[in-house]
Short mmCIF file of C-alpha atoms in Angstrom, two decimals:
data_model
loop_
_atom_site.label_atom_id
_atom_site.label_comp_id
_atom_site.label_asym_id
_atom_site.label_seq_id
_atom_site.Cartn_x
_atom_site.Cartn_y
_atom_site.Cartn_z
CA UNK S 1 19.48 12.71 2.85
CA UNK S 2 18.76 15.44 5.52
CA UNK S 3 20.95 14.58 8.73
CA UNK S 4 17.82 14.21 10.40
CA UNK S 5 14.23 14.29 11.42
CA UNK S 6 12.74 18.03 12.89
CA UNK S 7 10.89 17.33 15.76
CA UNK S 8 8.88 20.06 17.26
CA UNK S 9 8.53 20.51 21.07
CA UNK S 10 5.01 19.60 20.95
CA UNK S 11 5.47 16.51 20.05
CA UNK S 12 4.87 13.62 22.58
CA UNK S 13 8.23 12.89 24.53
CA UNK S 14 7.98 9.16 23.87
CA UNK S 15 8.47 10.01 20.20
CA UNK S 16 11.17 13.27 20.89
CA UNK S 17 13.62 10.25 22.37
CA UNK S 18 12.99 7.91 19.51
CA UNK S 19 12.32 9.93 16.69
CA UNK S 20 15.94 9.72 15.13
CA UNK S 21 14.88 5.79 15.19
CA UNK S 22 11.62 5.95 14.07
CA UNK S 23 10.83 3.92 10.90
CA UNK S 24 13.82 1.56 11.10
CA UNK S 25 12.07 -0.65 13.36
CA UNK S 26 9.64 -1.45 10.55
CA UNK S 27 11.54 -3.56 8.04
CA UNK S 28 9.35 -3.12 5.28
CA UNK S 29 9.41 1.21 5.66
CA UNK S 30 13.24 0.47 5.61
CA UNK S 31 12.72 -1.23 2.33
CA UNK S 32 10.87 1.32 0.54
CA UNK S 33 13.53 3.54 2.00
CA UNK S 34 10.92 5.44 3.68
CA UNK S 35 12.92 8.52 5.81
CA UNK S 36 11.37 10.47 8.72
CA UNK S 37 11.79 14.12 7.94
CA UNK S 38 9.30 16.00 10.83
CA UNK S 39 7.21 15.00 13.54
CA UNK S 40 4.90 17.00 15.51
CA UNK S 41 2.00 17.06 17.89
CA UNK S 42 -0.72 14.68 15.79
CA UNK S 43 1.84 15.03 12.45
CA UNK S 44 4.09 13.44 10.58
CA UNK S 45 6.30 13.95 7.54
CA UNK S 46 7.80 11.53 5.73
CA UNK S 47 10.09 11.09 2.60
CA UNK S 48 10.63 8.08 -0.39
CA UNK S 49 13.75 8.86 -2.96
CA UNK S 50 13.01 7.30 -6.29
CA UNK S 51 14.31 4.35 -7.03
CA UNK S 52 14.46 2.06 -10.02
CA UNK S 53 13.46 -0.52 -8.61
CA UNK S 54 10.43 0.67 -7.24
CA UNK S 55 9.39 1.65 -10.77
CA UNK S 56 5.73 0.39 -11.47
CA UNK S 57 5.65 1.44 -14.78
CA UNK S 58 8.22 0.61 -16.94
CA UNK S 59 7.65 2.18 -19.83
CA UNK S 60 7.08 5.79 -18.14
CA UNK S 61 9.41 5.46 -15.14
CA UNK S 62 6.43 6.54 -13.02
CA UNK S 63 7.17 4.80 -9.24
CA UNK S 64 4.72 2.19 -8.02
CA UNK S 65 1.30 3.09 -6.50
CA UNK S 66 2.27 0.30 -4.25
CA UNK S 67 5.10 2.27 -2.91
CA UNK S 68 2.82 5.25 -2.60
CA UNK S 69 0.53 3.15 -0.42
CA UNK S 70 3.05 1.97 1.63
CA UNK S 71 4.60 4.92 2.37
CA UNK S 72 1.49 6.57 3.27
CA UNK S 73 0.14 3.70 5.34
CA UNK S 74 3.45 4.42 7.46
CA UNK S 75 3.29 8.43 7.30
CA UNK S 76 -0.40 7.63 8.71
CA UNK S 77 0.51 5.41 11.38
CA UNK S 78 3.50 8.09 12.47
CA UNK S 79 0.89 10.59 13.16
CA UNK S 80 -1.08 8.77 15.15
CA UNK S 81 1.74 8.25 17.55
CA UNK S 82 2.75 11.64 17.23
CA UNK S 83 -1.15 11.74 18.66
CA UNK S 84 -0.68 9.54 21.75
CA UNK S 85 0.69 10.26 25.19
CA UNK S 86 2.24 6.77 25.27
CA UNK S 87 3.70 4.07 23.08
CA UNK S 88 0.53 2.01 21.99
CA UNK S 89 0.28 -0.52 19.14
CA UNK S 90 -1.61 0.63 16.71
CA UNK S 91 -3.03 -1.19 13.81
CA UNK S 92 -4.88 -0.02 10.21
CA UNK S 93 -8.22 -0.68 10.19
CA UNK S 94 -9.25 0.83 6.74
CA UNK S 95 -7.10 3.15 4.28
CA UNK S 96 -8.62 5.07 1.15
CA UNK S 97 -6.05 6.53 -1.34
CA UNK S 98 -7.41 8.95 -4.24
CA UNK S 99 -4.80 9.27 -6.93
CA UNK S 100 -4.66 12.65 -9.10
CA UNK S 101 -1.98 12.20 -11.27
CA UNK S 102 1.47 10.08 -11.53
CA UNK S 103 4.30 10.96 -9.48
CA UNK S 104 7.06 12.68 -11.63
CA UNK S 105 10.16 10.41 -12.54
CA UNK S 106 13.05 11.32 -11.00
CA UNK S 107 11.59 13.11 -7.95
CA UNK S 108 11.30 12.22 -4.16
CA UNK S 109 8.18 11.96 -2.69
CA UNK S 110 7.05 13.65 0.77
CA UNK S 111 4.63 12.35 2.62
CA UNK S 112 2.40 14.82 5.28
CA UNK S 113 -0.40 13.27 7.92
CA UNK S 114 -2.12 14.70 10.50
CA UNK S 115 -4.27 12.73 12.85
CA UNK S 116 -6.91 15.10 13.05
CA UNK S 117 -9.26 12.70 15.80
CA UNK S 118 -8.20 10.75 18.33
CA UNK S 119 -11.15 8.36 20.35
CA UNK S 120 -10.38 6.14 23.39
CA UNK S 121 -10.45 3.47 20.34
CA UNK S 122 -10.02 4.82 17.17
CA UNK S 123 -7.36 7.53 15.47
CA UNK S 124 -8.53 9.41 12.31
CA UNK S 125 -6.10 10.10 9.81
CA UNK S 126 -5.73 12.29 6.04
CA UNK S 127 -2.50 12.15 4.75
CA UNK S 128 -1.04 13.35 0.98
CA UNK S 129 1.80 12.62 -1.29
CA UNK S 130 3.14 15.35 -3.16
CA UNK S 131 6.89 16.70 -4.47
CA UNK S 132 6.66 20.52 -3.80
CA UNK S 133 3.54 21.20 -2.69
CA UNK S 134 0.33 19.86 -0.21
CA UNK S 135 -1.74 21.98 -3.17
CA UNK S 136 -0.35 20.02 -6.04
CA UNK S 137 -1.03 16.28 -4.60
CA UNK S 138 -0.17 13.15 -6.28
CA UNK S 139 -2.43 11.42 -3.95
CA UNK S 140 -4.69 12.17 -0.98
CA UNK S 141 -5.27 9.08 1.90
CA UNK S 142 -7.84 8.85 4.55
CA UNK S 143 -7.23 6.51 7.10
CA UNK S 144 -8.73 4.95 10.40
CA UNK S 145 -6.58 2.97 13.17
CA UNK S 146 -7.53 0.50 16.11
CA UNK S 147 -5.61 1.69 18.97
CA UNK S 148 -3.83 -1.00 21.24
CA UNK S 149 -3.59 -3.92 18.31
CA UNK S 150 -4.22 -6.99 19.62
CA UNK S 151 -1.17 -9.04 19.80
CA UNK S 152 -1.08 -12.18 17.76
CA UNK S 153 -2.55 -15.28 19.45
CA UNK S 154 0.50 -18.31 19.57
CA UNK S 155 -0.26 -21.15 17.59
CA UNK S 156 -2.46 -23.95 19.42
CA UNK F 1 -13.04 -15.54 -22.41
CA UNK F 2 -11.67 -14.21 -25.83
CA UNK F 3 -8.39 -16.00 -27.09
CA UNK F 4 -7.15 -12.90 -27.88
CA UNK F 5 -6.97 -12.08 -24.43
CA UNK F 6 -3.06 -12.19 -23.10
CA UNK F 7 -2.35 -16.02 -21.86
CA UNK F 8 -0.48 -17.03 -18.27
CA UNK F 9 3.07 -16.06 -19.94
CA UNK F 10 2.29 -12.57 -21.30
CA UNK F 11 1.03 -12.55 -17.00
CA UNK F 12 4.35 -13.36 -16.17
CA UNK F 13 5.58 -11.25 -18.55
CA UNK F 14 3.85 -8.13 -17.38
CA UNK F 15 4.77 -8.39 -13.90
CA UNK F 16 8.51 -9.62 -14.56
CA UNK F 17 8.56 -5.85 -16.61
CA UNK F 18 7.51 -4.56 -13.80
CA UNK F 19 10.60 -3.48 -11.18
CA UNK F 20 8.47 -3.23 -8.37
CA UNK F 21 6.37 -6.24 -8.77
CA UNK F 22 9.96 -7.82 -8.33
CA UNK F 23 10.69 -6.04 -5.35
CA UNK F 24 8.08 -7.47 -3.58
CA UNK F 25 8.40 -11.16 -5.18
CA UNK F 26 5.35 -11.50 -6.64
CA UNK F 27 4.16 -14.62 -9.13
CA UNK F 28 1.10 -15.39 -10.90
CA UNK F 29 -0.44 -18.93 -11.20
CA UNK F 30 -3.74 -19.26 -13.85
CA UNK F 31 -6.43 -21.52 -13.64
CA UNK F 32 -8.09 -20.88 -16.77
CA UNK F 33 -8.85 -17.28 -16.94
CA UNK F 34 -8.91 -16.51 -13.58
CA UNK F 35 -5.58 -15.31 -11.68
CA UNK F 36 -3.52 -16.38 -8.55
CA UNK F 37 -1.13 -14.21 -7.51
CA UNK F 38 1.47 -15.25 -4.95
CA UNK F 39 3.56 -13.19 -2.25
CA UNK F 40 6.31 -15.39 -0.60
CA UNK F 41 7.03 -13.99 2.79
CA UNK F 42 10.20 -12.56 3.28
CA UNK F 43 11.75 -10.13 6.00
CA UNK F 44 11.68 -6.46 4.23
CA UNK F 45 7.55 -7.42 3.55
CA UNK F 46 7.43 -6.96 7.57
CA UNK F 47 5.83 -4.03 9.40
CA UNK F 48 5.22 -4.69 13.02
CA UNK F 49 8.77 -6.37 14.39
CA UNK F 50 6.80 -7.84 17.56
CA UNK F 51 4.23 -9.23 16.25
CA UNK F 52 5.20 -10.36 13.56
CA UNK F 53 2.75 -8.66 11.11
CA UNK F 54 3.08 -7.86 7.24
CA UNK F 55 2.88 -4.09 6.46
CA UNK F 56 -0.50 -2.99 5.63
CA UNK F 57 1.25 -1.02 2.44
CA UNK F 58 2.94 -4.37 1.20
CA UNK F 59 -0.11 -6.12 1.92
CA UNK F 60 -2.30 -2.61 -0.22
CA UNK F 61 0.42 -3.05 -3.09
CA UNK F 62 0.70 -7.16 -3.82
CA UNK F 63 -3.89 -6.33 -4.42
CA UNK F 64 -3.13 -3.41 -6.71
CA UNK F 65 -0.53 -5.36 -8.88
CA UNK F 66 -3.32 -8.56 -8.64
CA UNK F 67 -6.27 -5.76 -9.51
CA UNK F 68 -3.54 -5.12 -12.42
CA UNK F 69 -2.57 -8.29 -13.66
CA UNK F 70 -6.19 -9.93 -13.99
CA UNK F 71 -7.42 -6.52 -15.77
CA UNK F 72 -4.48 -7.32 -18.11
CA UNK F 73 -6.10 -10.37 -18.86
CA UNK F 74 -10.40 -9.26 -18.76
CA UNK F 75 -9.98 -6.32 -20.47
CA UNK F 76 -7.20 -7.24 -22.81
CA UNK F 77 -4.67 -3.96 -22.09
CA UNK F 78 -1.76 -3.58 -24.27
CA UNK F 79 -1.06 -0.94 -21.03
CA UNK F 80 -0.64 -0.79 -17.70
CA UNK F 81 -4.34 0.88 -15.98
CA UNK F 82 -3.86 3.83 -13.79
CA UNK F 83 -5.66 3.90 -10.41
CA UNK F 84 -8.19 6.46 -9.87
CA UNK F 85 -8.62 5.60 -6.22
CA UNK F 86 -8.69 2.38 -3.76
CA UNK F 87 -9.76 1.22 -0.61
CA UNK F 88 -8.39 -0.86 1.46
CA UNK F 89 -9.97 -3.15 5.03
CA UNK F 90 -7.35 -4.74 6.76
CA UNK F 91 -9.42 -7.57 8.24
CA UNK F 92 -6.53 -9.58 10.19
CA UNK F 93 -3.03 -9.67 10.68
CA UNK F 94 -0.48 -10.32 8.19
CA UNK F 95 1.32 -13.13 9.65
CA UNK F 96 4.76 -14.19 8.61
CA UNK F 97 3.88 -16.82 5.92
CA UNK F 98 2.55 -17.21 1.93
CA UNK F 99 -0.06 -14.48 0.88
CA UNK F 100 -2.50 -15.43 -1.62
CA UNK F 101 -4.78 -12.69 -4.00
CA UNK F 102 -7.37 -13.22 -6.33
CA UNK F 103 -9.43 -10.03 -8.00
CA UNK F 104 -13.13 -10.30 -9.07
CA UNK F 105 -14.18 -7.62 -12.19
CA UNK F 106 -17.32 -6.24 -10.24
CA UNK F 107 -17.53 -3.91 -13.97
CA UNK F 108 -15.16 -3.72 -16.48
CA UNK F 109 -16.68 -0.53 -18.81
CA UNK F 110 -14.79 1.31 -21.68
CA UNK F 111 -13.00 3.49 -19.76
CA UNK F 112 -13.35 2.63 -16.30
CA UNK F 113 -13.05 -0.55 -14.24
CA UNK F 114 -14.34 -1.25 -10.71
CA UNK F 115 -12.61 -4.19 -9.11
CA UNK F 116 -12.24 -6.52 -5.74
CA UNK F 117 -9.67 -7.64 -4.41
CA UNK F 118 -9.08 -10.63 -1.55
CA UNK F 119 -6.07 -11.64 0.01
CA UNK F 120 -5.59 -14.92 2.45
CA UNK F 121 -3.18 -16.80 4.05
CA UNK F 122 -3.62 -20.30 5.44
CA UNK F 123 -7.17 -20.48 5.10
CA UNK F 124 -9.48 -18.99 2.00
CA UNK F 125 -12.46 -17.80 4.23
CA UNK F 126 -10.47 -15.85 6.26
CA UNK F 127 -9.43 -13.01 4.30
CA UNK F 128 -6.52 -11.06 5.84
CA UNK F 129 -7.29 -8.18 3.97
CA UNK F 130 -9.96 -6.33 0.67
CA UNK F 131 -9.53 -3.72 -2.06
CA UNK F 132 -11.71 -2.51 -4.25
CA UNK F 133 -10.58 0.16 -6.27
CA UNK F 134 -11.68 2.34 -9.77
CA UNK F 135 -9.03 1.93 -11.98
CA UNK F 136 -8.50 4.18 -15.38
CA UNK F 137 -8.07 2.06 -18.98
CA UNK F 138 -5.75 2.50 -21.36
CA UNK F 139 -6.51 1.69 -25.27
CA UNK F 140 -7.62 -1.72 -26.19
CA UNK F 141 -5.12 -3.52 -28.05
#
């Protein structure tokens, strides 16, 4: 694994000071084993090793779409802070994920979002899983996010 | 329903083949033909710390695997179907408890199946989050 994240100067300093921790605050990216590899102003770039045990087809070795989901929800929500002047809970609204072909066995994937619209409300986000290239995708993902999530409500 | 079509064990079967669908600690429960499937919570399922919240991925993988399993049993697949492409509405927050799916076969053709997806929590009508998704056959057994 790379030593670390690149983070471009243009990216907002609430994420420059956290960005070596970003991701490991969210138990389930951890899980997936889901690595930060760049940020920058409105982007994100993320990284899943294979794994056996995220395997979603046996009999090919192909990882799980599930994983590629994941991963791509969490690539999606990275841009959108990489987006914002200030931490702000975010929450997905609505993700579409077009699939082109299987992910090779054996490979990593990278992840790569851009949050290409940001409203006082809403953040607007394509992302795409590939292993080499952005021109040779596994998957592409569109993706909208409600901006300052409302916390959960405790129990009555 | 045909009784050729794969019964609750060949289910069970499917998914327990399946690595990831043990990652994520998924079962299946039938009631007749139609399908159950069942994500016990546990801590790596989490995405927001402070809420708590379920990730929205977890949440997007437990309906594919549930769009999966009950095509298994509809359309009688000796293979796993590939997905063309799915959407997903996150409609509340995953809270830190059971998560329940079921999948309705909105068409099942020859080649190509469109599907629905539900998943809940506490309460049926309030759905925490929807799929539906196109997903590719493979041959008929």
């Amino acid at each position: 694994m790379p030593a670390g994240p690149k983070i471009a100067d243009d990216a907002p300093a609430f994420v420059r000071t956290a960005a070596n921790m970003m991701g490991k605050f969210t138990p389930h990216a951890v899980a997936i084993g889901f690595e930060v590899a760049a940020i920058s102003r409105a982007r994100a770039v993320g990284r899943v090793a294979y794994r056996e045990d995220l395997i979603g087809d046996p009999e090919t070795g192909v990882i799980a779409g599930g994983v590629v989901t994941a991963a791509l929800d969490q690539v999606c929500g990275m841009a959108v802070m990489a987006a914002l002047d200030e931490l702000t809970p975010v929450a997905t609204l609505d993700l579409r994920i077009d699939y082109m072909r299987a992910a090779t066995p054996g490979r990593d994937i990278t992840l790569s979002a851009h949050c290409y619209k940001l409203t006082r409300s809403i953040a607007f986000v394509r992302a795409v899983a590939f292993e080499d290239a952005e021109d040779d995708p596994i998957a592409n993902a569109t993706s909208a996010f409600m901006l300052t999530a409302r916390p959960a409500q405790p129990e009555p | 329903m045909s009784k050729d079509a794969p019964s609750l064990p060949d289910v069970e079967a499917i998914l327990a083949r399946v690595p990831y669908a043990a990652f994520l600690g998924v079962r299946a429960e039938a009631h007749g033909d139609e399908l159950t499937l069942i994500l016990p919570f546990k801590k790596p399922l989490i995405g927001n710390p402070a809420l708590p919240a379920l990730h929205g991925g977890a949440v997007g993988a437990f309906m594919e695997l549930t769009a999966f399993a009950q095509l298994s049993v509809v359309a009688r697949l000796t293979r796993l179907p590939k997905t063309i492409d799915i959407t997903i509405d996150y409609l509340r927050s995953g809270k830190p408890v059971e998560t329940f799916a079921r999948a309705r076969m909105v068409r099942v053709g020859r080649r190509v199946a469109n599907v629905h997806v539900e998943a809940w929590q506490n309460e049926r009508a309030a759905p925490i989050a929807a799929l539906h998704g196109n997903f590719l056959l493979a041959e008929k057994a």
